[in-house]
Amino acid sequence: MALSGLDIYKLLPKTNCKECGFPTCLAFAMKLSQKGAELSACPYVSDEAKAALEAASSPPIRLITIGTGENKIVVGNEVVLFRHEKTFYHEPGLVVRVADSWEPEKIAEVVSQVDGYVVERVGMKLTLNGIAVENVSGDAARFVQAVQLVKQKTALPLVLMSANAAAMDAALQIVGPDKPLVYAATPENWQAYADLAKKYACPLAITDSGDLSRLGSLAEAVIKAGVADLVLDPGTRNLADSLASLTQLRRLALKKNLRLLGFPILAFAGGDDSTLEEQSILATELIAKYAGIVVLGRFDPTGIYPLLTFRQNIYTDPQKPIQVSPGMYKFGEPGEQSPLLITTNFSLTYFTVAGEVEGSGVPSWLVIADSEGMSVLTAWAAGKFDAEKIAKSVKSAGMDDKLGHRKLVIPGYVATLSGEVEEELPGWQILVGPREAVDIPSYLKTVWKAA
Amino acid sequence: MPVTVELPKEKWNGKVREITLGATPAQGGTRTSTVTVGGETTLPFLHFEGSIPHRPALAVEMQDVPPQDWSTTLLEAWDTAASDPVSWAKKAVELGADALAVKLRGTHPERQNRSAAEAAETVKAILGAVGVPLIVYGPEVAEKDNEVLVAVAEAAAGERLALGNCEDKNYRTIVAGALAHGHLVVAKTPIDVNLAKQLNILISDMGLPLDRVLMDPTTGALGYGIEYTYSVMERLRLAALMGDSMTQQPMICTVGEESWRQKESKVKDGVPSLWGDFAGRGPLWEMATAMALLQSGADILVLRHPKTIKTMRETIDKLMSS
Ligand code: SF4
């Protein structure tokens, strides 16, 4: 929570000595609150005041980095409970778990698939983010072997999962510089795990079985021991309990300003024995409701694609809708005589129209005009979707060469533009399509056919 | 030092309206089971904070005529049951439908163009074959909707059907039909809080009590605008809990129709191999859409695939057990 100028003033020496370059302590405080000055400009500020100001200016949910380089996972720093209040900033890392008890071939296979998984949606590449290696065997040597193998196969960040501090230490000797997440400190072993996290300067997960007071006590102990970068696993595993504990943690951090539990959350979406459906359902919940890291118990492309799509959807900034690239889009295998439609590049407009055109089964061409991300009506009102823009979009999509006809279907909401578009596109016949996308299939099957 | 963390609870003073679909013989209908939704005094499934007296209900979507444009994944799953509305209805109930969402597509002027009387007969036949409540949709062509739904309302008087869709341009006749014959309506608006409120006001101004109005905020499928639906539903539900009366209608989401319309569920060949297995993709797309909207406040999910029905039933069991 940011402090007001007056709050800051109360923490200053109030001597008005002017050494900071401001006439009074109050003036300096006001400037500080607007982030127009640095606290270090005042040589007389007390350590206590410094600590209070730092705490107040740090985010309620600490930003945590797992891994290094371009693949690193960065989570935390969220500021709202509901995305419409602002936006969700840092997409949760989706990591896939492998067990050191598996045959090396199986580990290598799964890791390679996770590493190579990439699908594209609205011009963005969607990928998985890491591998969790679990010391199921309990054996240190086997754990180290598995970690080594995983490191050979991928540069993605790692989560090291072991209840054996010696095994963890051995693994960290190899991959410590890659900054894996160390999982996990418990009320029993926390001292050893805090030491490891400090020794290798890695983020540390802490876990307890579902009780947030106990989790808070554990966080306090670990923070006092000198670990700053924490990830919380509240220990809840099923749909209802996870929703409750993750909601409470987000509220505690944002509404109660509880620094002790102001860290990203790690949660498991099912284990070995979950079905793909169970994993998908739980992961969908965790993505929407506040997880920072989601550990998937199984890798299956069919289940991954909806999750990556959902994460992209939920983490889209509501104030900055995704725009679709302007240009020409094909549905089915359109030919010379297929219909040509045009609409704007607001993503929801595009998706609604695209869904209906696709659903109609009529192979079609769709030109997307650059309306700066506005829907048809808004763009028309703002002059971003006028006759000139329509004509230009059709020409630059090179439709002249692709079509045997010269007919363009414009959205029903801009019916009034049809005359002007005809002037801009000599030789073309302008047809007025339906106002609502839902009527496109029947339009294409009847009106278009007759035209 | 042990830390004591006080669990934060919001104090909401509003409540979602309780709405019952279907009427038993004692209540003037012929249903053997009814469905009550709504009544929540907290956000979805936050049992620690308020009461959630009724579980979200699953309505299974079916048609009066065999579907022409459905994904092969769906057609294979329903197989011969989909060739006739009565067998479809029975099969859906066997699979666990709390209610049926009957789409009278055959009345569409560009489909079979069946008459309103024929449609009413179909609805009567379904009512005779199963005991669950029905949500009945017209062909979604304004004038024909009016004709068809009024005939259905009359033929099924007293059954507490939900008649859909009422939209701002086309609600009066349907609301009048519901008023006259003891039914509910589905009020559908395009992903907008104010439009949703406004339509509820218009409908209640005609004298239909608000405990007979379901709200359809318009569903965007996963990957196709779900974030808009998700956030509008969250805003509507927050407003309801804060006491804004015109947002307190239970919400119904047409999850099946929207998620099965998309390329991911419909197209088998020529898509990236990393999209995975075609037969599994459609149901997972529908399940993820359903799960997302359960979390933003859906009270009734309208579903299409038998696997989704089963998974969402188990999911709701787990979300309610706390
Ligand atoms: S230097 Fe510090 S004590 Fe002096 S006027 Fe500035 S704020 Fe006040």
Coordinates of N, CA and C in Angstrom, one line a residue, chain B residues 3 27 113 138 140 146 153 157 168 200 203-204 209 244 246 250 259 273 277:
Chain B
V3 N 2.2 -17.4 14.6 CA 1.4 -16.4 13.9 C 0.0 -16.8 13.9
Q27 N -47.8 -28.8 -7.7 CA -47.6 -27.4 -8.0 C -48.3 -27.0 -9.3
N113 N -38.8 -25.5 -41.1 CA -39.9 -24.5 -41.0 C -41.2 -25.1 -40.4
G138 N -36.7 -21.1 -28.9 CA -37.3 -21.0 -30.3 C -36.2 -21.1 -31.3
E140 N -34.7 -18.8 -32.7 CA -33.8 -17.6 -32.6 C -34.0 -16.7 -33.8
N146 N -41.6 -15.7 -31.3 CA -42.8 -15.3 -30.6 C -43.9 -16.4 -30.8
A153 N -45.9 -22.3 -24.6 CA -46.3 -21.8 -23.3 C -47.7 -22.3 -23.0
A157 N -48.9 -25.3 -20.2 CA -49.3 -24.4 -19.1 C -49.1 -25.0 -17.7
D168 N -33.6 -7.6 -25.9 CA -34.3 -6.3 -25.7 C -35.2 -6.0 -26.9
N200 N -33.7 -6.8 -17.3 CA -34.5 -7.4 -16.1 C -35.5 -6.4 -15.7
I203 N -38.5 -6.4 -18.1 CA -39.3 -7.6 -18.0 C -40.1 -7.5 -16.7
S204 N -39.5 -7.1 -15.6 CA -40.2 -7.0 -14.4 C -41.3 -5.9 -14.4
P209 N -42.7 -11.7 -12.1 CA -41.9 -11.6 -10.9 C -40.5 -12.0 -11.2
D244 N -27.5 -4.9 -5.3 CA -28.2 -4.4 -6.5 C -29.2 -5.3 -7.0
M246 N -31.4 -5.6 -9.4 CA -31.6 -6.0 -10.8 C -30.5 -6.9 -11.3
P250 N -30.2 -15.6 -11.1 CA -29.2 -16.7 -11.4 C -28.8 -16.6 -12.9
S259 N -18.9 -23.6 -27.2 CA -17.6 -24.3 -27.3 C -17.5 -25.3 -28.4
S273 N -0.5 -30.5 -34.8 CA -0.6 -31.8 -34.1 C -0.6 -31.6 -32.6
D277 N -5.4 -34.9 -29.5 CA -6.3 -35.9 -30.0 C -7.7 -35.2 -30.2

